[in-house]
Amino acid sequence: MNDYEGINSAQPDRTSIQGHDVTESAPLLANRNLTQGSPGASFGSSVFNLMNAIMGSGILGLAYAMASTGIIGFCILLIIVASLASYSIHLLLKMCDQTAITSYEDLGLRAFQKPGKVLVASTILIQNIGAMSSYLFIIKSELPTAIAGFLSGDQSGDPWYLDGRTILIITAVCIVLPLALLPKIGFLGYTSGISFLFMVYFVIVIIIKKWSVPCPLPQNVTVSYSQFSNSSDCVPKLFAISSKSAYAIPTMAFSFLCHTSVLPIYCELRRPSKSRMQKVANTGIAFSFLMYLVSAIFGYLTFFDEVDSELLQGYGQYLPHDVVIMTVRISILLAVLLTVPLIHFPARKAFIMLCFPGRPFSWLIHIVVTIGLVTTIVLLAIYVPDIRNVFGIVGATTSTCLLFVYPGLFYLKISSESFRSLQKLSALALLVFGVCVGVLSLSLIISNWVESQ
């Protein structure tokens, strides 16, 4: 059995587990079946894996979200989204404890039979394809610039190593594909730790470089820093509401979504239990929240209203040959690149559950589906015009469903508690919040597109 595919599809009876605490025994049995005698992933490795699933391209779009909502408005929204993300994971783990199911798709099956399972698998597939394509979009747009920054003199012609599409294909084939073909998600714990260190370095540089970019910003950066734009405003906004604000919450939801990886990480956790996995989730979300907040604040205070939807592009424009910026660009690119295989695991699992339900593990299917998914996200990354579109659409639809709507809806359906219980009322509030956020954000984003046309 591989990639936790088919685990607990038969939904074992709770009464058959005797003499043990059900909170620990149900996931533990699934973990033993999966790892086949291996000790499982450590607490630290699981936290790194979860943080790697949380932190990716989203960190580059949060400064733009802050510019659209203001500092205080952004902080309030970020706290709300992070808290709700932790609470929705709590609901997922509690449902796993009650049903002995360790698969998001099988929770959908338990709640609404086969349509529920198909809906969840389709949502996961679309969400993770959108996430991976956004990561590769950054590779396509930033890696050639990073390479050019280390080259001296003018490059004659149009060399292949400065072409984003060519570089994207090479990195996908040489790095993403081999890591995505690994049989277990726990193997990526080491790459997740490296990715986390890259993210920490990125945040530190964002803080330091806040004082290297002048304000007001130079109007013509190719001439000198003596010409400044008179329209630039260097006073930070505490609250702001505009048409751009529609991208704020979807971007945050996109940035905190790790729910498709939570249950697979739970399956491979050493000494698995609901409380232990909840500590993993809370630790990962807390560290991610801190790094998101710091990078967004200093990124916004560097460029103010001129901040780009992809933060690194601003540094590339105003500090094109800064050695530290070039190294941090490479670091964030490697961090994002190492996240793609981790997001690929639940996407492949969802696709196999949709197209090959009930089939035993096959290396042929495993390899063919992996190659097909990697090819798809490469093509999307090549033809997507703006990363903000990915954050907005994916965040307003699939991210809000997986983060807010499905955990609340499934808990209302599966749990045997009274509907007036605090837990079910909280699940209902989470469901209503997710629906409202998704509908409102998607409507505003579509309206902005129509106006821009």
Short mmCIF file of N, CA, C and O in Angstrom, two decimals, residues 220-284:
data_model
loop_
_atom_site.label_atom_id
_atom_site.label_comp_id
_atom_site.label_asym_id
_atom_site.label_seq_id
_atom_site.Cartn_x
_atom_site.Cartn_y
_atom_site.Cartn_z
N ASN A 220 12.23 56.69 -12.08
CA ASN A 220 12.95 56.06 -13.18
C ASN A 220 14.16 55.35 -12.61
O ASN A 220 15.20 55.95 -12.42
N VAL A 221 14.00 54.07 -12.30
CA VAL A 221 15.06 53.34 -11.62
C VAL A 221 16.25 53.08 -12.52
O VAL A 221 17.34 52.76 -12.06
N THR A 222 16.10 53.20 -13.82
CA THR A 222 17.20 52.93 -14.73
C THR A 222 18.15 54.12 -14.84
O THR A 222 19.25 53.99 -15.34
N VAL A 223 17.70 55.31 -14.36
CA VAL A 223 18.55 56.49 -14.47
C VAL A 223 19.29 56.73 -13.17
O VAL A 223 20.50 56.63 -13.09
N SER A 224 18.58 57.03 -12.12
CA SER A 224 19.20 57.28 -10.83
C SER A 224 18.12 57.31 -9.76
O SER A 224 16.93 57.29 -10.06
N TYR A 225 18.56 57.41 -8.53
CA TYR A 225 17.61 57.50 -7.44
C TYR A 225 17.27 58.96 -7.13
O TYR A 225 16.65 59.25 -6.12
N SER A 226 17.66 59.88 -7.99
CA SER A 226 17.39 61.29 -7.74
C SER A 226 16.02 61.71 -8.25
O SER A 226 15.51 62.76 -7.89
N GLN A 227 15.41 60.91 -9.13
CA GLN A 227 14.09 61.23 -9.66
C GLN A 227 13.06 60.39 -8.91
O GLN A 227 13.09 59.17 -8.96
N PHE A 228 12.16 61.07 -8.23
CA PHE A 228 11.19 60.37 -7.43
C PHE A 228 9.77 60.69 -7.89
O PHE A 228 9.49 61.76 -8.39
N SER A 229 8.89 59.73 -7.69
CA SER A 229 7.49 59.93 -8.03
C SER A 229 6.83 60.78 -6.96
O SER A 229 6.91 60.49 -5.77
N ASN A 230 6.18 61.86 -7.39
CA ASN A 230 5.51 62.75 -6.44
C ASN A 230 4.23 62.15 -5.89
O ASN A 230 3.71 62.61 -4.88
N SER A 231 3.70 61.13 -6.58
CA SER A 231 2.42 60.55 -6.17
C SER A 231 2.58 59.46 -5.11
O SER A 231 1.59 58.99 -4.57
N SER A 232 3.81 59.07 -4.82
CA SER A 232 4.02 58.01 -3.84
C SER A 232 3.66 58.50 -2.45
O SER A 232 3.98 59.61 -2.06
N ASP A 233 3.00 57.66 -1.68
CA ASP A 233 2.59 58.00 -0.33
C ASP A 233 3.32 57.08 0.62
O ASP A 233 3.16 55.86 0.57
N CYS A 234 4.13 57.67 1.51
CA CYS A 234 4.94 56.87 2.41
C CYS A 234 4.32 56.73 3.80
O CYS A 234 4.99 56.32 4.74
N VAL A 235 3.06 57.08 3.92
CA VAL A 235 2.36 56.93 5.19
C VAL A 235 1.56 55.63 5.16
O VAL A 235 0.69 55.45 4.30
N PRO A 236 1.86 54.67 6.03
CA PRO A 236 1.14 53.39 6.00
C PRO A 236 -0.33 53.57 6.37
O PRO A 236 -0.68 54.39 7.21
N LYS A 237 -1.16 52.78 5.73
CA LYS A 237 -2.60 52.81 6.00
C LYS A 237 -2.94 51.78 7.06
O LYS A 237 -2.48 50.64 7.00
N LEU A 238 -3.74 52.21 8.04
CA LEU A 238 -4.16 51.29 9.08
C LEU A 238 -5.36 50.45 8.63
O LEU A 238 -5.45 49.27 8.92
N PHE A 239 -6.29 51.09 7.93
CA PHE A 239 -7.44 50.41 7.35
C PHE A 239 -7.60 50.86 5.91
O PHE A 239 -7.38 52.04 5.60
N ALA A 240 -7.96 49.95 5.05
CA ALA A 240 -8.16 50.30 3.63
C ALA A 240 -9.19 49.36 3.04
O ALA A 240 -9.18 48.15 3.32
N ILE A 241 -10.10 49.91 2.24
CA ILE A 241 -11.09 49.12 1.52
C ILE A 241 -11.13 49.61 0.08
O ILE A 241 -11.30 50.79 -0.18
N SER A 242 -10.91 48.68 -0.85
CA SER A 242 -10.96 49.00 -2.27
C SER A 242 -11.32 47.74 -3.03
O SER A 242 -11.55 46.68 -2.44
N SER A 243 -11.35 47.85 -4.34
CA SER A 243 -11.65 46.67 -5.16
C SER A 243 -10.58 45.60 -5.00
O SER A 243 -10.85 44.41 -5.15
N LYS A 244 -9.34 46.03 -4.67
CA LYS A 244 -8.25 45.06 -4.48
C LYS A 244 -8.43 44.24 -3.20
O LYS A 244 -7.83 43.18 -3.05
N SER A 245 -9.24 44.75 -2.26
CA SER A 245 -9.44 44.05 -0.99
C SER A 245 -10.10 42.69 -1.19
O SER A 245 -10.04 41.84 -0.31
N ALA A 246 -10.74 42.50 -2.34
CA ALA A 246 -11.40 41.22 -2.62
C ALA A 246 -10.41 40.07 -2.67
O ALA A 246 -10.79 38.91 -2.47
N TYR A 247 -9.14 40.38 -2.90
CA TYR A 247 -8.12 39.33 -3.00
C TYR A 247 -7.52 38.98 -1.65
O TYR A 247 -6.76 38.02 -1.54
N ALA A 248 -7.82 39.77 -0.60
CA ALA A 248 -7.14 39.61 0.68
C ALA A 248 -7.45 38.28 1.36
O ALA A 248 -6.55 37.47 1.61
N ILE A 249 -8.73 38.06 1.69
CA ILE A 249 -9.08 36.82 2.40
C ILE A 249 -8.81 35.58 1.57
O ILE A 249 -8.28 34.59 2.09
N PRO A 250 -9.14 35.55 0.25
CA PRO A 250 -8.76 34.37 -0.54
C PRO A 250 -7.27 34.09 -0.53
O PRO A 250 -6.85 32.93 -0.48
N THR A 251 -6.46 35.15 -0.57
CA THR A 251 -5.01 34.95 -0.52
C THR A 251 -4.59 34.37 0.82
O THR A 251 -3.73 33.48 0.89
N MET A 252 -5.20 34.84 1.91
CA MET A 252 -4.89 34.30 3.23
C MET A 252 -5.36 32.85 3.34
O MET A 252 -4.65 32.01 3.90
N ALA A 253 -6.56 32.57 2.84
CA ALA A 253 -7.05 31.19 2.87
C ALA A 253 -6.13 30.27 2.07
O ALA A 253 -5.82 29.16 2.50
N PHE A 254 -5.69 30.76 0.91
CA PHE A 254 -4.75 30.01 0.08
C PHE A 254 -3.45 29.78 0.85
O PHE A 254 -2.84 28.70 0.77
N SER A 255 -3.03 30.78 1.63
CA SER A 255 -1.74 30.72 2.32
C SER A 255 -1.75 29.78 3.51
O SER A 255 -0.71 29.25 3.89
N PHE A 256 -2.92 29.58 4.15
CA PHE A 256 -2.99 28.74 5.34
C PHE A 256 -3.54 27.35 5.05
O PHE A 256 -3.67 26.54 5.97
N LEU A 257 -3.87 27.07 3.81
CA LEU A 257 -4.47 25.77 3.52
C LEU A 257 -3.42 24.67 3.54
O LEU A 257 -2.49 24.66 2.74
N CYS A 258 -3.57 23.75 4.48
CA CYS A 258 -2.68 22.59 4.56
C CYS A 258 -3.50 21.33 4.84
O CYS A 258 -2.95 20.27 5.14
N HIS A 259 -4.83 21.45 4.74
CA HIS A 259 -5.72 20.40 5.20
C HIS A 259 -5.63 19.13 4.35
O HIS A 259 -5.94 18.04 4.84
N THR A 260 -5.24 19.28 3.10
CA THR A 260 -5.08 18.09 2.27
C THR A 260 -3.86 17.28 2.68
O THR A 260 -3.75 16.10 2.32
N SER A 261 -2.93 17.88 3.41
CA SER A 261 -1.73 17.18 3.86
C SER A 261 -1.80 16.77 5.33
O SER A 261 -0.97 15.99 5.79
N VAL A 262 -2.78 17.30 6.08
CA VAL A 262 -2.86 17.03 7.51
C VAL A 262 -3.06 15.54 7.79
O VAL A 262 -2.33 14.93 8.59
N LEU A 263 -4.05 14.94 7.15
CA LEU A 263 -4.35 13.54 7.43
C LEU A 263 -3.26 12.59 6.94
O LEU A 263 -2.94 11.62 7.64
N PRO A 264 -2.66 12.81 5.75
CA PRO A 264 -1.50 11.98 5.38
C PRO A 264 -0.34 12.09 6.37
O PRO A 264 0.29 11.09 6.69
N ILE A 265 -0.07 13.30 6.86
CA ILE A 265 0.99 13.47 7.86
C ILE A 265 0.59 12.77 9.16
O ILE A 265 1.43 12.15 9.83
N TYR A 266 -0.69 12.83 9.51
CA TYR A 266 -1.20 12.14 10.69
C TYR A 266 -0.97 10.64 10.59
O TYR A 266 -0.58 9.98 11.56
N CYS A 267 -1.19 10.09 9.39
CA CYS A 267 -1.02 8.64 9.19
C CYS A 267 0.41 8.19 9.46
O CYS A 267 0.63 7.08 9.92
N GLU A 268 1.37 9.05 9.14
CA GLU A 268 2.78 8.66 9.26
C GLU A 268 3.44 9.20 10.53
O GLU A 268 4.64 9.03 10.72
N LEU A 269 2.66 9.86 11.40
CA LEU A 269 3.21 10.42 12.63
C LEU A 269 3.58 9.31 13.61
O LEU A 269 2.83 8.36 13.80
N ARG A 270 4.75 9.43 14.22
CA ARG A 270 5.16 8.48 15.25
C ARG A 270 4.31 8.66 16.50
O ARG A 270 4.04 9.78 16.92
N ARG A 271 3.84 7.56 17.08
CA ARG A 271 2.90 7.57 18.21
C ARG A 271 1.72 8.49 17.92
O ARG A 271 1.47 9.47 18.64
N PRO A 272 0.94 8.17 16.88
CA PRO A 272 -0.13 9.09 16.47
C PRO A 272 -1.27 9.13 17.47
O PRO A 272 -1.70 8.12 18.00
N SER A 273 -1.76 10.32 17.73
CA SER A 273 -2.96 10.54 18.52
C SER A 273 -3.54 11.88 18.11
O SER A 273 -2.83 12.72 17.53
N LYS A 274 -4.79 12.10 18.41
CA LYS A 274 -5.44 13.35 18.03
C LYS A 274 -4.76 14.55 18.68
O LYS A 274 -4.49 15.56 18.05
N SER A 275 -4.45 14.42 19.97
CA SER A 275 -3.83 15.54 20.68
C SER A 275 -2.43 15.83 20.16
O SER A 275 -2.02 16.99 20.02
N ARG A 276 -1.68 14.77 19.84
CA ARG A 276 -0.32 14.96 19.34
C ARG A 276 -0.35 15.62 17.95
O ARG A 276 0.45 16.52 17.67
N MET A 277 -1.26 15.19 17.10
CA MET A 277 -1.36 15.80 15.78
C MET A 277 -1.88 17.23 15.86
O MET A 277 -1.47 18.09 15.08
N GLN A 278 -2.77 17.50 16.81
CA GLN A 278 -3.24 18.88 16.99
C GLN A 278 -2.10 19.79 17.41
O GLN A 278 -2.02 20.95 16.99
N LYS A 279 -1.18 19.26 18.23
CA LYS A 279 0.00 20.06 18.61
C LYS A 279 0.88 20.32 17.40
O LYS A 279 1.44 21.42 17.24
N VAL A 280 1.03 19.32 16.53
CA VAL A 280 1.78 19.52 15.28
C VAL A 280 1.14 20.63 14.47
O VAL A 280 1.83 21.54 13.97
N ALA A 281 -0.20 20.59 14.32
CA ALA A 281 -0.90 21.59 13.52
C ALA A 281 -0.79 22.97 14.14
O ALA A 281 -0.51 23.96 13.44
N ASN A 282 -1.00 23.08 15.45
CA ASN A 282 -0.93 24.39 16.11
C ASN A 282 0.47 24.98 16.02
O ASN A 282 0.63 26.19 15.82
N THR A 283 1.48 24.13 16.19
CA THR A 283 2.86 24.61 16.10
C THR A 283 3.17 25.11 14.69
O THR A 283 3.74 26.20 14.51
N GLY A 284 2.79 24.33 13.68
CA GLY A 284 3.05 24.73 12.30
C GLY A 284 2.32 26.00 11.92
O GLY A 284 2.89 26.90 11.28
#
